[in-house]
Amino acid sequence: MSSATTYVRDWGADVAAGWNRFWFEPTDPATLAAIRICTGVMLLYTHLVWGLELTTFFGPDGWLQADAVRFLQGESYAWSYLWWFESPAALWTVHIAALVVFAMLTVGLYTRVVSILAFIAALSYFGRATGALFGLDQINVMLAMYLCVGRSGDAFSLDRWRAARKAGHPLPVRRSWSSNVAIRLIQLHMCVIYMFAGMAKLTGPAWWDGNAMWMAFGNLEYQSLDMTWMADWPRLMNLMAHVTVFWELFYVALVWPRLTRPIVLLLAIPLHLGIAICLGMITFGVIMLVGNLAFVAPELTRAVVGRAPTGQGRGAPSDGPTHPAGKAKRRRDKSRSAK
Amino acid sequence: MNNTQDKPETIGPPGRGVRVLVSVLVSLHIVAVFLGPFAMPPQTSELAATLADVYRPYVDGLSLANGYRFFAPEPGPSHLVRYELTFDDGSTEPGEFPNRDSNWPRLLYHRYFMMSEFLNTLSNPDAPSERRDRYVRSYARHLLAEHGAKSVKLTLVRHWVPRMDEVRQGRKLTDKVLYEERSLGTFEREAS
């Protein structure tokens, strides 16, 4: 066999092995469960706020009347079950049902079923509220979608607590390949989001001349804190604009290597908290950080959240090899066993 | 001590058939995730538009048709809607949205802010004006019904952000020269 053929065959085998490891290696659901809790809380809050003016937005005489929204959506395949409910009583009934679903998702009760129902509900408000939506809603729906894929109720949930109670002893960590698929999908989706957010900024002169950040901070309607004093710090404004663009553009590449991942994730915190605190978009800033959680190793999540009621005993396995913490632990274990 | 606490339970990896099926599905899905922003108007290639047409039911159905262009191409001026209600007795009442005083909590304020911003987006000369007109009429009908008014006059207000050097020289963010007004029309209560 020629060396070229051998090379191609080995390369193909490496790609297949890498693909299988990337997607199908069973993983601890701790991080996915943390994302479930945070997303559940955000969905609950988002829809509680819709509830403050439910019929004012979606009623027959509401702001977003059917003829306007449906005309705008035209031949789009966007859909919503809210179209079937017009009267205030009917709207309130389905709204309360949605709130119950989001609450159940948060605490992890009948998680496999309610994760699907939560996605359908979130999608329906997204399809109905065209004109009053923003980034928060896009990320809410995205995370709810991927929570349907993985077994997010296998940790930090009432489901797991009830199963342990029934068994009469703490349960081991349940690693699954579907939890890994869900985490991978969130990770890739986050990369697509930041890549396009960065690329779109390249077309704006203000991101090149460094004034863009001021144009956001100096916008009175966005301001939740008076940031006008920052006009005295033009170079700081320039730096923040440039860092934002570079960070978004290179996130897709730098979030994967073990060396750069912590730096990229740490930079996400001031960026999104800045949007949250200074530009009044607390919900959006927080939900973007929740999306970034997908890159946090399950071991770290467990260390932060603490031992779950279902228990993870000493010697429990680490996460898959693509997680930096998992790799480091395996190396330590290997070197110990070699000694 | 029960050993089951220490030994993890593992589901998977799946068999070859499931792996192939899931690989195909996630690959198709990732293409859809990419196409959502890639084929987002106004700037898009024919290739992207063609692919997006094939994927449209899936992309629309899962709400993947998002540009993710946060503050891009650059943060611009903000937009508000001012209105003046006229009642049967001839009295008038002004208002505007978003309104920090009445739209609370902040997320609710942001919903109103997005509604006024959306009107500006629909006012793009390249976009069919019928879409904007329907939204304007929707807002007007709501205000008339909500307040029991005879007519309502709507105005779209553009609020520019002053440059940093202008602010350093003393210009306030609320300086009148930073506001531009454009009438959206006057709307009468429809006969019931």
Short mmCIF file of C-alpha atoms in Angstrom, two decimals, chain B residues 1-188:
data_model
loop_
_atom_site.label_atom_id
_atom_site.label_comp_id
_atom_site.label_asym_id
_atom_site.label_seq_id
_atom_site.Cartn_x
_atom_site.Cartn_y
_atom_site.Cartn_z
CA MET B 1 -20.87 1.54 51.74
CA ASN B 2 -22.86 0.97 48.63
CA ASN B 3 -20.53 0.69 45.67
CA THR B 4 -23.18 1.96 43.29
CA GLN B 5 -22.53 5.47 44.64
CA ASP B 6 -18.96 5.41 43.39
CA LYS B 7 -19.33 3.61 40.10
CA PRO B 8 -20.99 5.82 37.51
CA GLU B 9 -23.88 4.62 35.47
CA THR B 10 -23.18 5.10 31.78
CA ILE B 11 -25.64 5.33 28.93
CA GLY B 12 -23.87 4.82 25.61
CA PRO B 13 -22.02 5.38 23.48
CA PRO B 14 -24.69 4.34 20.99
CA GLY B 15 -24.36 1.64 18.36
CA ARG B 16 -23.09 2.30 14.86
CA GLY B 17 -26.55 2.75 13.31
CA VAL B 18 -27.63 5.36 15.86
CA ARG B 19 -24.28 7.12 15.54
CA VAL B 20 -24.67 7.41 11.77
CA LEU B 21 -28.26 8.65 12.06
CA VAL B 22 -27.43 11.21 14.76
CA SER B 23 -24.34 12.32 12.84
CA VAL B 24 -26.45 13.06 9.78
CA LEU B 25 -29.08 14.90 11.83
CA VAL B 26 -26.62 17.07 13.78
CA SER B 27 -24.72 17.87 10.57
CA LEU B 28 -27.92 19.03 8.87
CA HIS B 29 -28.86 20.99 11.98
CA ILE B 30 -25.50 22.76 12.21
CA VAL B 31 -25.88 23.83 8.57
CA ALA B 32 -29.28 25.31 9.50
CA VAL B 33 -27.79 27.12 12.51
CA PHE B 34 -25.15 28.61 10.22
CA LEU B 35 -27.62 29.51 7.46
CA GLY B 36 -29.87 31.48 9.82
CA PRO B 37 -27.47 34.44 10.13
CA PHE B 38 -25.55 33.73 6.91
CA ALA B 39 -28.62 34.16 4.71
CA MET B 40 -30.08 37.06 6.68
CA PRO B 41 -31.06 40.04 4.47
CA PRO B 42 -30.21 42.64 3.39
CA GLN B 43 -26.68 41.50 2.40
CA THR B 44 -26.74 37.90 1.27
CA SER B 45 -25.40 35.91 -1.65
CA GLU B 46 -27.50 33.98 -4.17
CA LEU B 47 -25.96 30.77 -2.92
CA ALA B 48 -26.91 31.52 0.69
CA ALA B 49 -30.43 32.56 -0.35
CA THR B 50 -30.90 29.36 -2.38
CA LEU B 51 -29.74 27.16 0.48
CA ALA B 52 -31.90 29.12 2.90
CA ASP B 53 -34.94 28.48 0.70
CA VAL B 54 -34.35 24.74 0.96
CA TYR B 55 -33.98 24.98 4.71
CA ARG B 56 -36.70 27.57 5.30
CA PRO B 57 -39.33 25.35 6.95
CA TYR B 58 -36.76 24.04 9.41
CA VAL B 59 -35.06 27.38 10.05
CA ASP B 60 -38.33 29.27 10.48
CA GLY B 61 -39.98 26.49 12.43
CA LEU B 62 -37.21 26.40 15.05
CA SER B 63 -36.69 30.18 15.09
CA LEU B 64 -33.16 29.90 13.75
CA ALA B 65 -33.56 32.81 11.32
CA ASN B 66 -31.69 35.28 13.51
CA GLY B 67 -28.92 37.58 12.35
CA TYR B 68 -27.21 37.81 15.78
CA ARG B 69 -26.07 41.29 14.70
CA PHE B 70 -25.99 42.70 18.19
CA PHE B 71 -25.17 46.44 17.94
CA ALA B 72 -24.10 45.92 14.33
CA PRO B 73 -23.24 47.31 11.90
CA GLU B 74 -22.93 49.89 14.67
CA PRO B 75 -25.00 51.20 17.56
CA GLY B 76 -27.20 53.88 16.04
CA PRO B 77 -29.67 56.41 17.37
CA SER B 78 -32.58 55.11 19.38
CA HIS B 79 -36.24 55.52 18.48
CA LEU B 80 -39.30 56.36 20.51
CA VAL B 81 -42.96 56.65 19.64
CA ARG B 82 -44.76 59.76 20.87
CA TYR B 83 -48.52 59.93 20.72
CA GLU B 84 -51.24 62.44 21.39
CA LEU B 85 -54.70 61.16 22.23
CA THR B 86 -57.74 63.30 21.53
CA PHE B 87 -60.96 62.51 23.40
CA ASP B 88 -64.61 63.15 22.52
CA ASP B 89 -64.70 66.28 24.70
CA GLY B 90 -61.77 67.76 22.76
CA SER B 91 -59.22 67.25 25.53
CA THR B 92 -55.83 65.81 24.67
CA GLU B 93 -53.33 63.60 26.47
CA PRO B 94 -49.71 63.06 25.41
CA GLY B 95 -47.66 59.92 25.93
CA GLU B 96 -44.68 58.00 24.63
CA PHE B 97 -43.08 54.61 24.70
CA PRO B 98 -40.76 53.31 25.91
CA ASN B 99 -41.35 55.08 29.19
CA ARG B 100 -39.11 54.40 32.20
CA ASP B 101 -41.77 55.57 34.64
CA SER B 102 -44.57 53.27 33.52
CA ASN B 103 -42.75 50.39 31.82
CA TRP B 104 -41.35 48.42 34.77
CA PRO B 105 -39.52 46.09 35.31
CA ARG B 106 -36.69 46.75 32.92
CA LEU B 107 -37.54 43.78 30.72
CA LEU B 108 -41.00 45.23 30.14
CA TYR B 109 -39.40 48.59 29.28
CA HIS B 110 -37.21 46.76 26.79
CA ARG B 111 -40.25 45.17 25.13
CA TYR B 112 -41.67 48.66 24.52
CA PHE B 113 -38.26 49.89 23.40
CA MET B 114 -38.06 47.08 20.85
CA MET B 115 -41.55 47.96 19.55
CA SER B 116 -40.49 51.52 18.78
CA GLU B 117 -37.17 50.33 17.33
CA PHE B 118 -39.06 47.82 15.20
CA LEU B 119 -41.09 50.61 13.59
CA ASN B 120 -37.85 52.23 12.54
CA THR B 121 -36.56 48.93 11.15
CA LEU B 122 -39.74 48.59 9.10
CA SER B 123 -39.30 52.16 7.90
CA ASN B 124 -36.30 51.05 5.85
CA PRO B 125 -36.88 52.39 2.32
CA ASP B 126 -36.08 48.92 0.93
CA ALA B 127 -38.80 47.27 3.00
CA PRO B 128 -42.43 47.20 1.82
CA SER B 129 -44.18 50.07 3.59
CA GLU B 130 -47.36 48.02 4.02
CA ARG B 131 -45.63 46.09 6.80
CA ARG B 132 -44.79 49.28 8.69
CA ASP B 133 -48.26 50.70 8.09
CA ARG B 134 -49.93 47.62 9.57
CA TYR B 135 -47.82 47.84 12.70
CA VAL B 136 -48.52 51.57 13.04
CA ARG B 137 -52.26 50.89 12.71
CA SER B 138 -51.95 48.06 15.27
CA TYR B 139 -50.32 50.42 17.79
CA ALA B 140 -52.89 53.13 17.05
CA ARG B 141 -55.88 50.78 17.44
CA HIS B 142 -54.48 49.58 20.75
CA LEU B 143 -54.02 53.11 22.09
CA LEU B 144 -57.53 54.11 20.99
CA ALA B 145 -59.10 51.06 22.62
CA GLU B 146 -56.98 51.27 25.77
CA HIS B 147 -57.76 54.93 26.45
CA GLY B 148 -61.19 55.21 24.83
CA ALA B 149 -59.93 58.10 22.70
CA LYS B 150 -61.47 59.50 19.52
CA SER B 151 -58.21 59.83 17.64
CA VAL B 152 -54.50 59.42 18.11
CA LYS B 153 -51.56 61.11 16.42
CA LEU B 154 -48.36 59.06 16.27
CA THR B 155 -44.83 60.37 15.80
CA LEU B 156 -41.58 58.42 15.45
CA VAL B 157 -38.78 60.21 17.30
CA ARG B 158 -35.15 59.56 16.46
CA HIS B 159 -32.74 60.36 19.29
CA TRP B 160 -29.13 60.73 18.15
CA VAL B 161 -26.16 60.10 20.43
CA PRO B 162 -23.77 63.06 20.64
CA ARG B 163 -20.08 62.49 19.93
CA MET B 164 -17.71 62.15 22.89
CA ASP B 165 -16.04 65.50 22.14
CA GLU B 166 -19.46 67.22 22.05
CA VAL B 167 -20.27 65.80 25.50
CA ARG B 168 -16.89 66.94 26.82
CA GLN B 169 -17.77 70.42 25.61
CA GLY B 170 -20.99 70.34 27.61
CA ARG B 171 -23.67 68.93 25.30
CA LYS B 172 -26.31 66.96 27.20
CA LEU B 173 -27.72 63.65 25.94
CA THR B 174 -31.14 65.33 26.05
CA ASP B 175 -30.16 68.34 23.93
CA LYS B 176 -33.10 69.23 21.66
CA VAL B 177 -30.93 69.27 18.54
CA LEU B 178 -30.41 65.54 18.97
CA TYR B 179 -34.09 64.74 18.39
CA GLU B 180 -35.77 64.34 14.98
CA GLU B 181 -39.49 63.78 14.56
CA ARG B 182 -41.37 62.09 11.75
CA SER B 183 -45.16 61.85 11.67
CA LEU B 184 -46.64 58.38 11.38
CA GLY B 185 -50.16 59.73 10.88
CA THR B 186 -53.38 60.42 12.74
CA PHE B 187 -55.84 57.60 13.28
CA GLU B 188 -59.55 57.80 14.12
#
